[in-house]
Coordinates of N, CA and C in Angstrom, one line a residue:
X153 N -17.0 6.7 -216.4 CA -16.8 7.1 -214.9 C -17.0 8.7 -215.0
X154 N -16.9 9.0 -216.5 CA -16.8 10.8 -216.4 C -15.8 11.2 -216.3
X155 N -15.9 12.5 -216.6 CA -14.3 13.6 -216.3 C -13.9 13.6 -215.0
X156 N -12.2 13.2 -214.6 CA -11.8 12.8 -213.4 C -12.3 14.6 -212.6
X157 N -12.3 14.2 -211.5 CA -12.4 15.2 -210.6 C -11.2 16.1 -210.2
X158 N -9.8 15.6 -210.8 CA -8.6 16.8 -210.5 C -7.5 16.1 -211.7
X159 N -6.9 15.9 -212.2 CA -5.5 15.6 -213.1 C -5.0 14.5 -212.3
X160 N -4.8 13.4 -212.9 CA -4.1 12.4 -212.7 C -3.0 11.8 -213.6
X161 N -2.1 10.8 -213.1 CA -1.7 10.0 -214.1 C -1.3 8.4 -213.4
X162 N -1.2 7.8 -214.4 CA -1.7 6.4 -213.9 C -0.2 6.0 -214.6
X163 N 0.4 5.2 -213.4 CA 1.5 4.7 -213.7 C 2.1 3.2 -213.9
X164 N 2.5 2.7 -214.7 CA 2.9 1.4 -214.9 C 4.3 1.2 -213.9
X165 N 4.3 0.3 -212.8 CA 5.3 -0.4 -212.1 C 6.0 -1.5 -212.6
X166 N 6.7 -2.3 -211.8 CA 7.6 -3.2 -211.7 C 8.2 -4.0 -213.7
X167 N 7.5 -5.3 -213.8 CA 8.6 -5.6 -214.9 C 7.8 -5.1 -216.1
X168 N 6.4 -3.8 -216.2 CA 5.7 -3.9 -217.2 C 6.3 -2.4 -217.4
X169 N 6.8 -1.7 -216.3 CA 7.5 -0.4 -216.4 C 8.7 -0.6 -217.3
X170 N 9.2 -1.7 -216.4 CA 11.1 -2.2 -217.3 C 10.9 -2.9 -218.4
X171 N 9.8 -3.3 -218.8 CA 9.7 -3.7 -220.1 C 9.7 -5.0 -220.3
X172 N 10.0 -5.8 -219.3 CA 10.1 -7.3 -218.8 C 9.2 -7.8 -218.5
X173 N 8.0 -7.9 -218.9 CA 7.0 -8.6 -219.2 C 7.2 -10.4 -219.5
X174 N 7.1 -11.1 -218.8 CA 6.7 -12.3 -219.2 C 5.3 -13.1 -219.1
X175 N 5.5 -14.4 -219.4 CA 3.6 -15.1 -219.4 C 3.8 -15.4 -217.6
X176 N 4.3 -14.9 -216.7 CA 3.5 -15.1 -215.4 C 3.9 -13.1 -214.9
X177 N 4.0 -12.5 -215.8 CA 4.0 -11.2 -215.1 C 2.2 -10.9 -214.3
X178 N 2.9 -10.4 -213.6 CA 1.4 -9.7 -212.5 C 1.7 -8.1 -213.0
X179 N 0.6 -7.5 -212.4 CA 0.5 -6.4 -212.5 C 0.9 -5.2 -211.1
X180 N 1.6 -4.2 -211.5 CA 2.0 -3.1 -210.6 C 1.8 -1.9 -211.2
X181 N 0.8 -1.2 -210.4 CA 0.6 0.5 -211.0 C 0.2 1.4 -209.9
X182 N -0.1 2.2 -209.9 CA -0.3 3.6 -209.3 C -1.0 4.4 -209.5
X183 N -1.1 5.4 -209.0 CA -2.0 6.5 -209.2 C -1.7 8.1 -208.5
X184 N -1.0 9.0 -209.6 CA -0.1 10.0 -208.9 C -1.1 11.1 -208.7
X185 N -2.1 11.5 -208.1 CA -3.1 12.5 -208.3 C -2.8 14.2 -207.9
X186 N -3.5 15.1 -208.6 CA -2.8 16.5 -208.6 C -2.8 16.6 -207.0
X187 N -2.3 17.3 -206.7 CA -2.1 17.9 -205.4 C -3.8 18.7 -204.6
X188 N -4.8 19.0 -205.5 CA -5.7 19.4 -205.1 C -6.8 18.5 -204.3
X189 N -6.2 17.0 -204.7 CA -7.2 16.1 -204.8 C -7.6 16.1 -203.1
X190 N -8.9 15.8 -202.6 CA -9.7 15.8 -201.7 C -10.2 14.3 -201.4
X191 N -9.1 13.7 -200.7 CA -9.9 12.3 -200.3 C -11.5 11.9 -200.0
X192 N -12.0 13.1 -199.2 CA -13.1 12.9 -199.3 C -14.2 13.2 -200.3
X193 N -13.8 13.6 -200.9 CA -14.7 14.3 -202.1 C -14.2 13.6 -203.6
X194 N -13.0 13.2 -204.1 CA -12.5 12.4 -204.7 C -12.1 10.6 -204.5
X195 N -11.7 10.8 -203.6 CA -11.0 8.9 -203.6 C -12.1 7.9 -204.4
X196 N -13.7 8.4 -203.9 CA -14.3 7.1 -204.7 C -13.8 6.8 -206.0
X197 N -14.3 8.0 -206.9 CA -13.9 8.5 -208.1 C -12.7 7.6 -208.5
X198 N -11.3 7.9 -208.1 CA -10.2 6.9 -208.0 C -10.3 6.0 -207.7
X199 N -10.9 5.4 -206.6 CA -10.5 3.8 -206.4 C -11.4 3.0 -207.2
X200 N -12.7 3.5 -207.8 CA -13.2 3.1 -209.0 C -12.4 2.7 -210.1
X201 N -11.9 4.2 -210.7 CA -11.1 3.7 -212.0 C -10.0 3.1 -211.4
X202 N -9.1 2.7 -210.1 CA -8.1 1.6 -210.0 C -8.7 0.5 -210.4
X203 N -10.3 0.2 -209.6 CA -10.4 -1.2 -209.9 C -11.0 -1.0 -211.6
X204 N -11.4 -0.5 -212.2 CA -11.2 -0.6 -213.7 C -10.4 -1.3 -214.4
X205 N -9.2 -0.3 -214.4 CA -8.0 -0.6 -214.8 C -7.5 -2.2 -214.0
X206 N -7.4 -2.4 -212.8 CA -6.8 -3.6 -212.4 C -7.7 -4.5 -212.8
X207 N -9.0 -4.7 -212.9 CA -10.0 -5.6 -213.5 C -9.5 -5.7 -215.1
X208 N -9.3 -4.6 -215.5 CA -9.1 -5.1 -217.1 C -7.8 -5.8 -217.5
X209 N -6.7 -5.3 -216.7 CA -5.4 -5.8 -217.0 C -5.3 -7.5 -216.6
X210 N -6.6 -8.0 -215.3 CA -6.6 -9.3 -215.2 C -7.4 -9.8 -216.4
X211 N -8.3 -9.2 -217.0 CA -9.1 -9.5 -217.6 C -7.9 -9.8 -219.0
X212 N -7.0 -9.1 -219.4 CA -5.9 -9.5 -220.2 C -4.8 -10.8 -219.7
X213 N -4.9 -10.9 -218.3 CA -3.9 -12.1 -218.5 C -3.1 -11.5 -217.1
X214 N -3.3 -10.4 -216.7 CA -1.8 -9.6 -215.8 C -2.6 -10.6 -214.5
X215 N -2.3 -10.9 -213.5 CA -3.0 -11.2 -212.2 C -2.7 -10.1 -211.1
X216 N -3.4 -10.1 -210.5 CA -3.3 -9.0 -209.4 C -2.1 -8.9 -208.5
X217 N -1.4 -8.4 -208.5 CA 0.0 -8.2 -207.4 C -0.7 -8.6 -206.1
X218 N 0.0 -9.5 -205.8 CA -0.4 -10.1 -204.4 C 0.1 -9.6 -203.3
X219 N 1.0 -8.4 -203.7 CA 2.1 -7.8 -202.5 C 0.8 -6.4 -202.4
X220 N -0.2 -6.2 -203.3 CA -0.9 -5.2 -203.3 C -0.2 -3.7 -203.9
X221 N 0.3 -3.3 -204.8 CA 1.6 -2.9 -205.4 C 0.4 -2.6 -206.5
X222 N -0.8 -1.8 -206.2 CA -1.6 -0.9 -207.6 C -2.4 -0.4 -206.8
X223 N -2.9 0.8 -207.9 CA -4.0 1.7 -207.4 C -5.1 1.3 -206.4
X224 N -5.6 0.0 -206.4 CA -6.8 -0.2 -205.8 C -6.2 -0.1 -204.5
X225 N -5.1 -0.3 -203.9 CA -4.7 0.0 -202.4 C -4.2 1.5 -202.5
X226 N -4.9 2.3 -201.2 CA -5.1 3.6 -201.2 C -3.2 4.3 -200.8
X227 N -2.5 3.5 -200.7 CA -1.1 3.5 -200.4 C -0.4 3.9 -201.6
X228 N -1.0 3.0 -203.0 CA -0.2 3.7 -203.9 C -1.5 4.3 -205.1
X229 N -2.2 5.5 -204.3 CA -3.2 5.9 -204.6 C -2.9 7.7 -204.2
X230 N -2.0 8.2 -204.6 CA -1.7 9.6 -203.7 C -1.9 10.8 -204.1
X231 N -1.6 12.0 -203.6 CA -1.5 13.3 -204.6 C 0.3 12.9 -204.6
X232 N 0.2 14.0 -205.4 CA 1.9 14.2 -205.8 C 3.0 14.5 -204.7
X233 N 2.3 15.5 -203.9 CA 3.1 15.8 -202.7 C 3.6 14.8 -202.0
X234 N 3.0 13.9 -201.7 CA 3.2 12.5 -200.9 C 4.6 11.5 -201.3
X235 N 4.2 12.0 -203.2 CA 5.1 11.2 -204.0 C 6.3 11.8 -203.8

């Protein structure tokens, strides 16, 4: 994807963050973006990054979160000031 347009942090949430994964754990993750994040200029990059991460986790056996708690959902892909 190349260099990110602004700094960011990928967060593991849920059972993965609590280190309570089981055979049926799904993925829960979020992106905290630098406050310089501009949705019109930067969101396409971070949406693609979130898809790459979620698809990679799915390929490793972590089901997509049915509740949509993943960086692929714009609600979970926000600048620090929103968090």
